[in-house]
Tab-separated table of C-alpha atoms in Angstrom:
chain	number	residue	atom	x	y	z
H	18	TYR	CA	0.010	0.006	-0.046
H	19	LEU	CA	2.956	2.321	0.484
H	20	SER	CA	3.785	3.204	-3.166
H	21	ILE	CA	6.804	5.227	-2.304
H	22	PRO	CA	9.528	4.346	0.191
H	23	ILE	CA	9.710	6.316	3.423
H	24	ARG	CA	12.566	8.762	3.544
H	25	LYS	CA	15.308	7.824	5.999
H	26	ASP	CA	14.991	11.170	7.893
H	27	VAL	CA	11.295	10.424	8.737
H	28	GLN	CA	11.577	6.645	9.223
H	29	VAL	CA	12.206	6.986	12.941
H	30	ALA	CA	9.175	9.193	13.439
H	31	PHE	CA	7.038	6.880	11.211
H	32	ASP	CA	8.067	3.791	13.186
H	33	TYR	CA	7.393	5.602	16.477
H	34	TYR	CA	3.786	6.538	15.496
H	35	VAL	CA	3.133	3.053	14.096
H	36	GLY	CA	4.337	1.604	17.469
H	37	GLN	CA	2.056	4.090	19.298
H	38	SER	CA	-1.027	3.036	17.271
H	39	GLU	CA	-0.200	-0.652	17.906
H	40	LYS	CA	0.021	0.073	21.667
H	41	TYR	CA	-2.740	2.608	22.270
H	42	TRP	CA	-5.460	1.790	19.800
H	43	LEU	CA	-8.123	0.890	22.444
H	44	ASN	CA	-10.626	3.608	23.349
H	45	LYS	CA	-9.698	5.849	20.457
H	46	GLY	CA	-13.223	5.788	19.089
H	47	MET	CA	-14.591	3.444	16.419
H	48	TYR	CA	-13.496	5.539	13.429
H	49	SER	CA	-9.923	5.872	14.612
H	50	GLU	CA	-9.763	2.195	15.615
H	51	GLY	CA	-10.920	1.311	12.132
H	52	MET	CA	-8.311	3.545	10.488
H	53	ILE	CA	-5.567	2.205	12.768
H	54	ALA	CA	-6.555	-1.380	11.902
H	55	LEU	CA	-6.600	-0.807	8.154
H	56	ALA	CA	-3.227	1.035	8.323
H	57	LEU	CA	-1.578	-1.668	10.329
H	58	GLN	CA	-3.059	-4.370	8.114
H	59	ARG	CA	-1.601	-2.590	5.019
H	60	LEU	CA	1.734	-2.386	6.769
H	61	ASP	CA	1.752	-6.221	7.158
H	62	LYS	CA	1.239	-5.998	10.932
H	63	PRO	CA	-1.898	-8.279	11.311
H	64	LYS	CA	-1.853	-8.948	15.086
H	65	GLN	CA	-3.379	-5.621	16.235
H	66	PRO	CA	-5.936	-5.388	13.383
H	67	ALA	CA	-7.314	-8.802	14.350
H	68	LEU	CA	-7.635	-7.695	17.931
H	69	ILE	CA	-9.363	-4.451	16.925
H	70	VAL	CA	-11.871	-6.427	14.745
H	71	LYS	CA	-12.535	-8.826	17.597
H	72	SER	CA	-13.119	-5.846	19.961
H	73	LEU	CA	-15.425	-4.140	17.589
H	74	LYS	CA	-17.445	-7.282	16.957
H	75	GLU	CA	-17.817	-7.881	20.687
H	76	ARG	CA	-19.213	-4.323	21.090
H	77	SER	CA	-21.595	-4.655	18.160
H	78	LEU	CA	-25.386	-5.084	18.289
H	79	ASN	CA	-26.870	-7.700	16.035
H	80	SER	CA	-30.418	-8.467	14.958
H	81	GLU	CA	-31.968	-10.323	12.018
H	82	GLU	CA	-33.868	-7.294	10.858
H	83	MET	CA	-31.252	-4.576	11.446
H	84	GLY	CA	-28.009	-6.459	10.762
H	85	MET	CA	-24.839	-5.556	12.636
H	86	TYR	CA	-24.414	-2.045	14.076
H	87	TRP	CA	-23.287	0.012	17.042
H	88	LYS	CA	-24.879	2.794	19.123
H	89	TYR	CA	-23.257	5.842	17.677
H	90	PRO	CA	-22.721	8.923	19.811
H	91	SER	CA	-24.227	12.305	18.966
H	92	VAL	CA	-22.147	13.733	16.081
H	93	TYR	CA	-19.902	16.636	17.009
H	94	TYR	CA	-16.658	15.777	15.345
H	95	TRP	CA	-15.966	14.375	11.869
H	96	TYR	CA	-14.697	11.070	13.343
H	97	GLN	CA	-18.015	10.471	15.083
H	98	ALA	CA	-20.177	10.567	11.936
H	99	PRO	CA	-22.222	7.344	11.988
H	100	ILE	CA	-22.603	6.725	8.160
H	101	GLU	CA	-18.900	7.317	7.428
H	102	THR	CA	-17.954	5.221	10.471
H	103	HIS	CA	-20.223	2.383	9.391
H	104	ALA	CA	-18.841	2.518	5.824
H	105	LEU	CA	-15.371	2.209	7.260
H	106	MET	CA	-16.450	-0.766	9.382
H	107	ILE	CA	-17.610	-2.450	6.168
H	108	GLU	CA	-14.223	-1.979	4.594
H	109	LEU	CA	-12.531	-3.153	7.769
H	110	PHE	CA	-14.535	-6.367	8.129
H	111	ASP	CA	-14.044	-7.154	4.485
H	112	GLU	CA	-10.315	-6.396	4.237
H	113	VAL	CA	-9.031	-7.325	7.698
H	114	ALA	CA	-11.404	-10.085	8.889
H	115	ASN	CA	-12.531	-11.345	5.472
H	116	ASP	CA	-15.941	-11.932	7.186
H	117	ALA	CA	-18.582	-11.989	4.389
H	118	GLN	CA	-21.410	-12.515	6.820
H	119	ALA	CA	-20.398	-9.476	8.918
H	120	VAL	CA	-20.075	-7.412	5.771
H	121	ASP	CA	-23.563	-8.378	4.716
H	122	ASP	CA	-24.953	-7.732	8.202
H	123	LEU	CA	-23.253	-4.296	8.091
H	124	LYS	CA	-24.740	-3.542	4.693
H	125	THR	CA	-28.150	-4.493	6.054
H	126	TRP	CA	-27.917	-1.805	8.815
H	127	LEU	CA	-26.747	0.780	6.276
H	128	LEU	CA	-29.704	0.132	3.997
H	129	LYS	CA	-32.203	-0.062	6.921
H	130	ASN	CA	-30.833	3.228	8.286
H	131	ARG	CA	-31.238	4.798	4.835
H	132	GLN	CA	-34.954	3.856	4.807
H	133	THR	CA	-35.683	6.035	7.761
H	134	THR	CA	-33.044	8.813	7.642
H	135	HIS	CA	-31.107	10.571	4.955
H	136	CYS	CA	-27.345	10.871	4.623
H	137	LYS	CA	-26.647	14.350	6.179
H	138	THR	CA	-23.544	15.125	4.021
H	139	THR	CA	-22.284	14.363	0.558
H	140	LYS	CA	-19.371	12.668	2.177
H	141	ALA	CA	-21.753	10.311	4.019
H	142	THR	CA	-23.512	9.567	0.782
H	143	ALA	CA	-20.305	8.837	-1.015
H	144	SER	CA	-19.049	6.652	1.804
H	145	ALA	CA	-22.329	4.653	1.916
H	146	VAL	CA	-22.357	4.058	-1.878
H	147	TYR	CA	-18.694	3.047	-1.906
H	148	ALA	CA	-19.250	0.627	1.002
H	149	LEU	CA	-22.301	-0.927	-0.604
H	150	LEU	CA	-20.903	-1.401	-4.079
H	151	LEU	CA	-17.273	-2.260	-3.548
H	152	ARG	CA	-17.264	-4.550	-0.546
H	153	GLY	CA	-18.715	-8.070	-0.144
H	154	ASP	CA	-21.245	-9.597	-2.387
H	155	ASN	CA	-22.841	-7.427	-5.114
H	156	TRP	CA	-26.490	-7.305	-4.119
H	157	LEU	CA	-27.441	-5.590	-7.368
H	158	VAL	CA	-26.760	-8.560	-9.623
H	159	GLU	CA	-29.844	-10.404	-8.342
H	160	THR	CA	-32.296	-10.109	-11.206
H	161	GLN	CA	-35.126	-12.514	-10.491
H	162	ASP	CA	-38.423	-10.868	-9.537
H	163	VAL	CA	-39.643	-11.352	-6.027
H	164	GLY	CA	-42.957	-13.277	-6.044
H	165	ILE	CA	-45.743	-11.343	-4.425
H	166	TYR	CA	-49.033	-13.097	-3.643
H	167	PHE	CA	-52.303	-11.549	-2.441
H	168	GLY	CA	-54.735	-14.105	-1.168
H	169	GLY	CA	-52.895	-16.950	-2.955
H	170	LYS	CA	-52.979	-15.095	-6.348
H	171	LYS	CA	-49.620	-13.972	-7.833
H	172	PHE	CA	-49.330	-10.272	-8.417
H	173	GLU	CA	-48.230	-9.687	-12.042
H	174	GLN	CA	-45.386	-7.186	-12.034
H	175	SER	CA	-43.644	-7.840	-15.418
H	176	THR	CA	-45.336	-4.811	-17.042
H	177	LEU	CA	-44.483	-2.354	-14.236
H	178	GLU	CA	-41.609	0.116	-14.562
H	179	LYS	CA	-38.926	-0.684	-12.042
H	180	GLU	CA	-36.058	1.360	-10.660
H	181	ALA	CA	-32.693	0.287	-12.207
H	182	GLY	CA	-30.472	-1.551	-9.774
H	183	SER	CA	-32.838	-1.917	-6.846
H	184	GLY	CA	-35.881	-3.221	-8.691
H	185	TYR	CA	-38.082	-0.802	-6.625
H	186	PHE	CA	-41.642	-0.269	-7.985
H	187	LYS	CA	-44.910	1.120	-6.690
H	188	HIS	CA	-48.388	0.028	-7.670
H	189	LYS	CA	-51.750	1.496	-6.570
H	190	PHE	CA	-54.849	-0.665	-6.427
H	191	GLY	CA	-58.224	0.994	-7.125
H	192	ALA	CA	-60.835	0.535	-4.374
H	193	GLU	CA	-62.895	-1.579	-6.747
H	194	ASN	CA	-59.993	-4.134	-7.091
H	195	ILE	CA	-59.395	-4.681	-3.365
H	196	THR	CA	-60.885	-7.760	-1.689
H	197	SER	CA	-60.658	-9.068	1.858
H	198	ASP	CA	-58.485	-12.008	0.875
H	199	MET	CA	-55.823	-9.588	-0.274
H	200	ALA	CA	-54.988	-9.090	3.407
H	201	ASN	CA	-53.056	-12.375	3.216
H	202	VAL	CA	-49.807	-11.397	1.639
H	203	LYS	CA	-46.895	-13.766	0.884
H	204	VAL	CA	-43.494	-12.727	-0.523
H	205	VAL	CA	-41.140	-15.270	-2.114
H	206	ASN	CA	-37.528	-14.256	-2.880
H	207	PRO	CA	-35.865	-16.619	-5.378
H	208	ASN	CA	-32.598	-14.638	-5.143
H	209	LYS	CA	-29.589	-15.294	-2.880
H	210	ASN	CA	-29.979	-11.917	-1.117
C-alpha cells in the first residue's frame, strides 16, 4: 500500500507512530480504531488489526432485521459521523477479517438506516455508496423478480416500470379491485440476497 519508500529522515518518526498506534488503539473511538486497523493491516502487521476487529465485533449489536451495528454517539466531530464510520467498518470487516457474513450484516444496517433517515452530508452519501458497491457480495446482480401473492394469487409485475439496480416499484390498487382475501400477503424471494 505504500507506493513510495519512506525517507530515511522520517523513518524513525514513522516507526514511532506506528508503534504508538499498535500500543494505544483501544478507546480511540470506532473510526480511529478502524483507520488504525486498516493502516496496520496494510503495513503487514496483522496482530493488532485482528484484535481491533474482535473488539469491535464484541461491542456490536446484532439483529436479524437490522443487521450488525453500534450505538453511535451524537455527532460533534468528523470522526463520530455514523454513516462514514459504518462504511469504514464494512471496509474493515471485508479487508482485515474477510468476514462476508459480517459485511452483509453491516450492509443491512446501512440500508435499513437509509430507509428512515437521509445521509446528512455528501461525504456520508459517497461513503455509503462506496461501501455498498465495492465490498462483499454485489447485491445488485440479483435479477429475478420477487414473487408477491395476495390471497394466494400472484401479483403480475412484469409490465411495471422498475427502478434500475434496486428493482423498486410502486403500484396502486383501485378501491374496486381490493378484496378481503388480499389481506393475506406472501412474498417469495428466489434470489440469494
